[in-house]
Coordinates of C-alpha atoms in Angstrom, one line a residue:
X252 CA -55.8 -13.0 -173.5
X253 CA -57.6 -15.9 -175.2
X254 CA -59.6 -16.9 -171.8
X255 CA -60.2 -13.1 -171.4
X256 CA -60.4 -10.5 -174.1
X257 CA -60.9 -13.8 -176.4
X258 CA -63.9 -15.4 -174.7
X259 CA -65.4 -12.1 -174.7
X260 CA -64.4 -11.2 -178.4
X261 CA -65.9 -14.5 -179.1
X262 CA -68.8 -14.2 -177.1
X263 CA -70.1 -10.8 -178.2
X264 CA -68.9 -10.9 -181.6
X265 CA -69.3 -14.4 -182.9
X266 CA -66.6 -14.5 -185.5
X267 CA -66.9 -17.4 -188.2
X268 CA -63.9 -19.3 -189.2
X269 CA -62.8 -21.1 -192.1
X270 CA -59.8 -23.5 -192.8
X271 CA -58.6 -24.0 -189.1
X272 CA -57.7 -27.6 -190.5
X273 CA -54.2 -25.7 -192.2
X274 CA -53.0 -24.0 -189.0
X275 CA -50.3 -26.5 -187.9
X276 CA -51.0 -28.4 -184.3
X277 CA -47.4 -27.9 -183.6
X278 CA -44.2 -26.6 -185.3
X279 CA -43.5 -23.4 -186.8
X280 CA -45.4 -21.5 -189.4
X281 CA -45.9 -17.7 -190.6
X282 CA -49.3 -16.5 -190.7
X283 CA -49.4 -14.1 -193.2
X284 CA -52.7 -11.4 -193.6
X285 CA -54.5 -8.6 -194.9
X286 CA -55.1 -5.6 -192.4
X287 CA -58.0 -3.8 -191.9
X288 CA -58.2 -3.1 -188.6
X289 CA -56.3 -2.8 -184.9
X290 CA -58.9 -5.5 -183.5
X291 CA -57.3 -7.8 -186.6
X292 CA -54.9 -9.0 -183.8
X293 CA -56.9 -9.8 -181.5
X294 CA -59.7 -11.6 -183.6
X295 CA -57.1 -13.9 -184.9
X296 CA -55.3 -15.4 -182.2
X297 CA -58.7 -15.3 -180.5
X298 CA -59.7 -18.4 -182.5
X299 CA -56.6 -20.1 -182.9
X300 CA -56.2 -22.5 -180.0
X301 CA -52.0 -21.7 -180.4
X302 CA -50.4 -18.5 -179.4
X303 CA -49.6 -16.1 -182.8
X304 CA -46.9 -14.2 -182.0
X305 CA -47.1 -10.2 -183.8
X306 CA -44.5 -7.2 -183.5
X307 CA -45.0 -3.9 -181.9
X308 CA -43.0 -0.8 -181.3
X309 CA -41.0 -1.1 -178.2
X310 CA -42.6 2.1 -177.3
X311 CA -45.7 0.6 -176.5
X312 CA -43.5 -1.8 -173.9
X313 CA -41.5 1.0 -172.3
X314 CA -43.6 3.8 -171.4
X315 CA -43.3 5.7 -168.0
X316 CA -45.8 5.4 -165.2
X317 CA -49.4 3.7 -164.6
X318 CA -50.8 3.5 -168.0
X319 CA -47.2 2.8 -169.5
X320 CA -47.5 -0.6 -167.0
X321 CA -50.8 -1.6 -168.0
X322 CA -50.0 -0.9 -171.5
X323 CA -47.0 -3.3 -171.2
X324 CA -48.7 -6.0 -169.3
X325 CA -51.6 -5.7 -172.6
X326 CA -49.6 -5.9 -175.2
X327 CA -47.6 -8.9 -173.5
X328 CA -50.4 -10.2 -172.9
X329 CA -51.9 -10.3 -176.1
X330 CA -48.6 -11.4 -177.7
X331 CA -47.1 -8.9 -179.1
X332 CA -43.6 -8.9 -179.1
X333 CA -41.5 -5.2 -178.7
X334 CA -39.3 -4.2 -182.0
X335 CA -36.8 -1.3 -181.3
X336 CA -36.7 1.0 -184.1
X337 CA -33.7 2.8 -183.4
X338 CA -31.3 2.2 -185.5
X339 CA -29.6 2.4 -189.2
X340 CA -32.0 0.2 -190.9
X341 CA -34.7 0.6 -188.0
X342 CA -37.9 -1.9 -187.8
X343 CA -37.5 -3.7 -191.0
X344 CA -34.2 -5.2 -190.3
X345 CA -35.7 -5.4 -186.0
X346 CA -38.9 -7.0 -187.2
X347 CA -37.0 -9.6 -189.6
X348 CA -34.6 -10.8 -186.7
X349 CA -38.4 -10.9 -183.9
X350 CA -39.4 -13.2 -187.1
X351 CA -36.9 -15.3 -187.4
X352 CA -36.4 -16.0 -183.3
X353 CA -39.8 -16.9 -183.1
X354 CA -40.0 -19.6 -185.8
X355 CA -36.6 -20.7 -184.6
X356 CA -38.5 -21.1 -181.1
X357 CA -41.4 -23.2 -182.9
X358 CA -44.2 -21.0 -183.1
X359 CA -46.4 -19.1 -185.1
X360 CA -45.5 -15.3 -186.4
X361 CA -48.2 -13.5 -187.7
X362 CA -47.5 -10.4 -189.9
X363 CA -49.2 -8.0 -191.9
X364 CA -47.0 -8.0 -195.4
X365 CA -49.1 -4.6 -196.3
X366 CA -47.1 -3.0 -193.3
X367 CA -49.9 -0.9 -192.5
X368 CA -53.8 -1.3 -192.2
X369 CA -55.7 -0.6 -195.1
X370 CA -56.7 3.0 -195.5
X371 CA -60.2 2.1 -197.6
X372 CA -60.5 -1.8 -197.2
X373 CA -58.7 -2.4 -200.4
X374 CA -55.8 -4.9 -200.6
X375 CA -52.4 -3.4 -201.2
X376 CA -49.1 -4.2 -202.3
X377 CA -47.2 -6.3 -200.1
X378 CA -44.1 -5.1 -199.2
X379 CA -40.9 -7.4 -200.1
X380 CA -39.2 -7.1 -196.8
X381 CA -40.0 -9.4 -193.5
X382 CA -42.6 -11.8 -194.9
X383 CA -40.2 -13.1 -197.7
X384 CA -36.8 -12.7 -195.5
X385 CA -38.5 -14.5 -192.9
X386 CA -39.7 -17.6 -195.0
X387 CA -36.5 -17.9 -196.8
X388 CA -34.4 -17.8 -194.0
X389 CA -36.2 -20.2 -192.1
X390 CA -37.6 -22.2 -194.7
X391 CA -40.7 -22.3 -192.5
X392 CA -44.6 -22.5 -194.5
X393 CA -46.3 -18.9 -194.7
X394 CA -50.3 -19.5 -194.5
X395 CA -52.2 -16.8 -195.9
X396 CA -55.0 -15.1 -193.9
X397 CA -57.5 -13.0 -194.7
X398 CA -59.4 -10.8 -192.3
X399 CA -63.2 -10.2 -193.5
X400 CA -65.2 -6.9 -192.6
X401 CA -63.5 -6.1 -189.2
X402 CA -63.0 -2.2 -190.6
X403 CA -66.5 -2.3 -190.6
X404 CA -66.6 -3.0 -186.8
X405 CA -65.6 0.2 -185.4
X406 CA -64.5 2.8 -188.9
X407 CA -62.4 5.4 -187.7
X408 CA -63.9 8.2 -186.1
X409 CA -66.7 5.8 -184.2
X410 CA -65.6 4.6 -180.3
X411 CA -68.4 2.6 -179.7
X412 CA -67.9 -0.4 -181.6
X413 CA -70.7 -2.2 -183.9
X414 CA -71.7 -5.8 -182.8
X415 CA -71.5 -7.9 -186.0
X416 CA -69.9 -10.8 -187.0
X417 CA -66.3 -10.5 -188.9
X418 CA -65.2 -13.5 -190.3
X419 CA -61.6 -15.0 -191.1
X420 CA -60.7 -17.3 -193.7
X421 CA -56.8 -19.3 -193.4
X422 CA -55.4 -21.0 -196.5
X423 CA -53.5 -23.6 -197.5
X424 CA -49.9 -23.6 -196.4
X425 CA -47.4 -21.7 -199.1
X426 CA -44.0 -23.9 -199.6
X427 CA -41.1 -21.1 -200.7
X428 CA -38.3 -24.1 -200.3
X429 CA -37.5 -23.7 -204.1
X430 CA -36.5 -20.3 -203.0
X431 CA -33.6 -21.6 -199.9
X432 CA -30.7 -19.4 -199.8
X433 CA -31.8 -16.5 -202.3
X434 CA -33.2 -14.3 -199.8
X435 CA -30.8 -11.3 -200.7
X436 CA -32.0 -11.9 -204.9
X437 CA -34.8 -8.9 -204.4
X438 CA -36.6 -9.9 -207.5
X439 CA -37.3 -13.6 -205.8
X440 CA -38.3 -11.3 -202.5
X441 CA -40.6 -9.7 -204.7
X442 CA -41.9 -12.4 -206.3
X443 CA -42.3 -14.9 -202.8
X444 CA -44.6 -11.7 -201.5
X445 CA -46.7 -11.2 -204.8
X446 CA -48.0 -14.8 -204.8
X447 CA -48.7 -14.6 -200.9
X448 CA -50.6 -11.5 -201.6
X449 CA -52.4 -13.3 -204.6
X450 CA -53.2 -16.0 -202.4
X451 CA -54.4 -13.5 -199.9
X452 CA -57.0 -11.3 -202.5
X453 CA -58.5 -14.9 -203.7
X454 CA -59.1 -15.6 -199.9
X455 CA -60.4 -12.1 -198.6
X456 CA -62.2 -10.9 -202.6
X457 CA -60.6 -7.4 -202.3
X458 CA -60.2 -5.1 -205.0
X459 CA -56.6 -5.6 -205.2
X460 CA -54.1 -2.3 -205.7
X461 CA -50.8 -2.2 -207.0
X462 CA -49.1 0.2 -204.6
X463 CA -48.5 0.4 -201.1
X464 CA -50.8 1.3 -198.1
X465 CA -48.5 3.7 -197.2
X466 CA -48.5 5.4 -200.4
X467 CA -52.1 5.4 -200.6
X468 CA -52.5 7.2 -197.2
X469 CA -50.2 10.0 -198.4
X470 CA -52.4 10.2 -201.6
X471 CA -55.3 10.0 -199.6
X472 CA -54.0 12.8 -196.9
X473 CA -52.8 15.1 -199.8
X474 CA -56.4 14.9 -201.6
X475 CA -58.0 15.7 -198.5
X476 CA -55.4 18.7 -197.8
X477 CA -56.1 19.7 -201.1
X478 CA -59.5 19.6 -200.4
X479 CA -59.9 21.8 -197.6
X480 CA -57.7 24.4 -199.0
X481 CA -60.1 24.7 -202.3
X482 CA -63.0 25.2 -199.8
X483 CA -60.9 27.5 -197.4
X484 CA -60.3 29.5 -201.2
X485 CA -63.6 29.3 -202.1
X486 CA -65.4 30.1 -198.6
X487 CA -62.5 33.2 -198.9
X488 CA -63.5 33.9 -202.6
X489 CA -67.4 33.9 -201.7
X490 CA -66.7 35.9 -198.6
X491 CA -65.2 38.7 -200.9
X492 CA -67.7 38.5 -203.5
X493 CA -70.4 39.2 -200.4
X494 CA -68.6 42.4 -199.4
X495 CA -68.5 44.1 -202.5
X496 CA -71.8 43.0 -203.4
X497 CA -72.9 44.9 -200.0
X498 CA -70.4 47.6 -200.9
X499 CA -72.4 48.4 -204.2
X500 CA -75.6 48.1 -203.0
X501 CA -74.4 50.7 -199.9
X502 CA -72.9 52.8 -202.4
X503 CA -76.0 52.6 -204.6
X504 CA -78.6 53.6 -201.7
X505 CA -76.5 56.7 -201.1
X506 CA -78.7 60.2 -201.9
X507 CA -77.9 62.0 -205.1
X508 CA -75.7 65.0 -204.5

């Protein structure tokens, strides 16, 4: 991926970096970021000369035929690692254990704490889950990432992507040792996230918003549904009006008996 996709990334794209110096040469670490956009993993690892380790559905890893193979051998290649959502507790606990081998294996885990990508390029509340559970557990530094304008590379709706420059910004290392052995207390879960997140919003300069992503897209979807059933109603109402407008003016065109 990084001689490939990432030389070309880099190449055509020419993404600026700031604060390399805090990614650790070795050792384990959790890189955690804002998300505005599917190329956010691949502009990231891009530029870090270590492999960043992200989850994915295990969908992606186990789908039939041709295009199910070479979707496998992508995502594998870009390091993504499958999480199988199946289950009681489904891909919060799956994505906490994925976590939690791979810092136990050394590396770097990268993770998105807003659990979705941003629906309008604001910064959204983190959710208390696998970035704080992770760090606790493992006792292992969480750097904080931000991503900067890769929405604006290709905004939803566009397939041709636009060639500009995104940029990426890594902080210092977070310590959350203070916090060993309280990862079931959610109020310290809560807390861990909130100052990543901070750290995150004085990093990226997003208007920061106190809910989640995922609430936000349903707010979002609802206006627009909402929306387009006030102009379906008025296009209905205006429609109406026409007809008995043209009704009248028959009616007033007839002869006189």
């Amino acid at each position: 991926m990084k001689f490939s996709i990432g030389g070309s990334l880099k190449l055509a794209f020419r993404p600026w970096v700031e604060g390399l110096e805090n990614i650790p040469a070795e050792g384990p670490a959790i890189l955690a970021s804002n998300h505005l956009s599917f190329s956010d993993s691949f502009f990231l690892p891009a530029m870090l000369d270590r492999k960043v380790t992200f989850i994915a559905k295990a969908e992606y890893f186990t789908s039939p035929g041709v295009k199910g193979r070479l979707t496998a051998a992508f995502f594998k290649g870009v390091g993504q690692l499958p999480v199988d959502r199946s289950g009681a507790r489904g891909a919060g606990e799956a994505a906490i254990k994925a976590g939690i081998d791979v810092i136990e294996s050394g590396g770097l885990f990268g993770i998105y704490p807003e659990g979705t990508r941003s629906p309008d390029g604001r910064l959204y509340r983190g959710k208390p889950g696998g970035l704080a559970r992770v760090a606790l557990a493992t006792g292992a530094p969480v750097i904080p990432v931000a991503m900067i304008d890769t929405e604006k590379i290709q905004p939803p709706g566009k397939v041709i992507p636009k060639l500009m420059r995104p940029g990426i910004r890594i902080g210092k290392p977070l310590d959350f040792s203070r916090y060993h052995g309280m990862g079931g207390d959610r109020f310290i879960l809560r807390s861990v996230t909130d100052e990543v997140m901070y750290e995150i919003m004085k990093l990226s300069g997003q208007e920061y918003v106190d809910i989640y992503a995922t609430a936000a897209k349903r707010q979002i979807a609802d206006a627009e549904k909402a929306e387009k059933a006030a102009r379906a109603e008025a296009e209905k109402a205006e429609k109406a009006a026409r007809a008995e407008a043209e009704k009248a003016q028959k009616k007033s065109q007839r002869p006189a008996a």
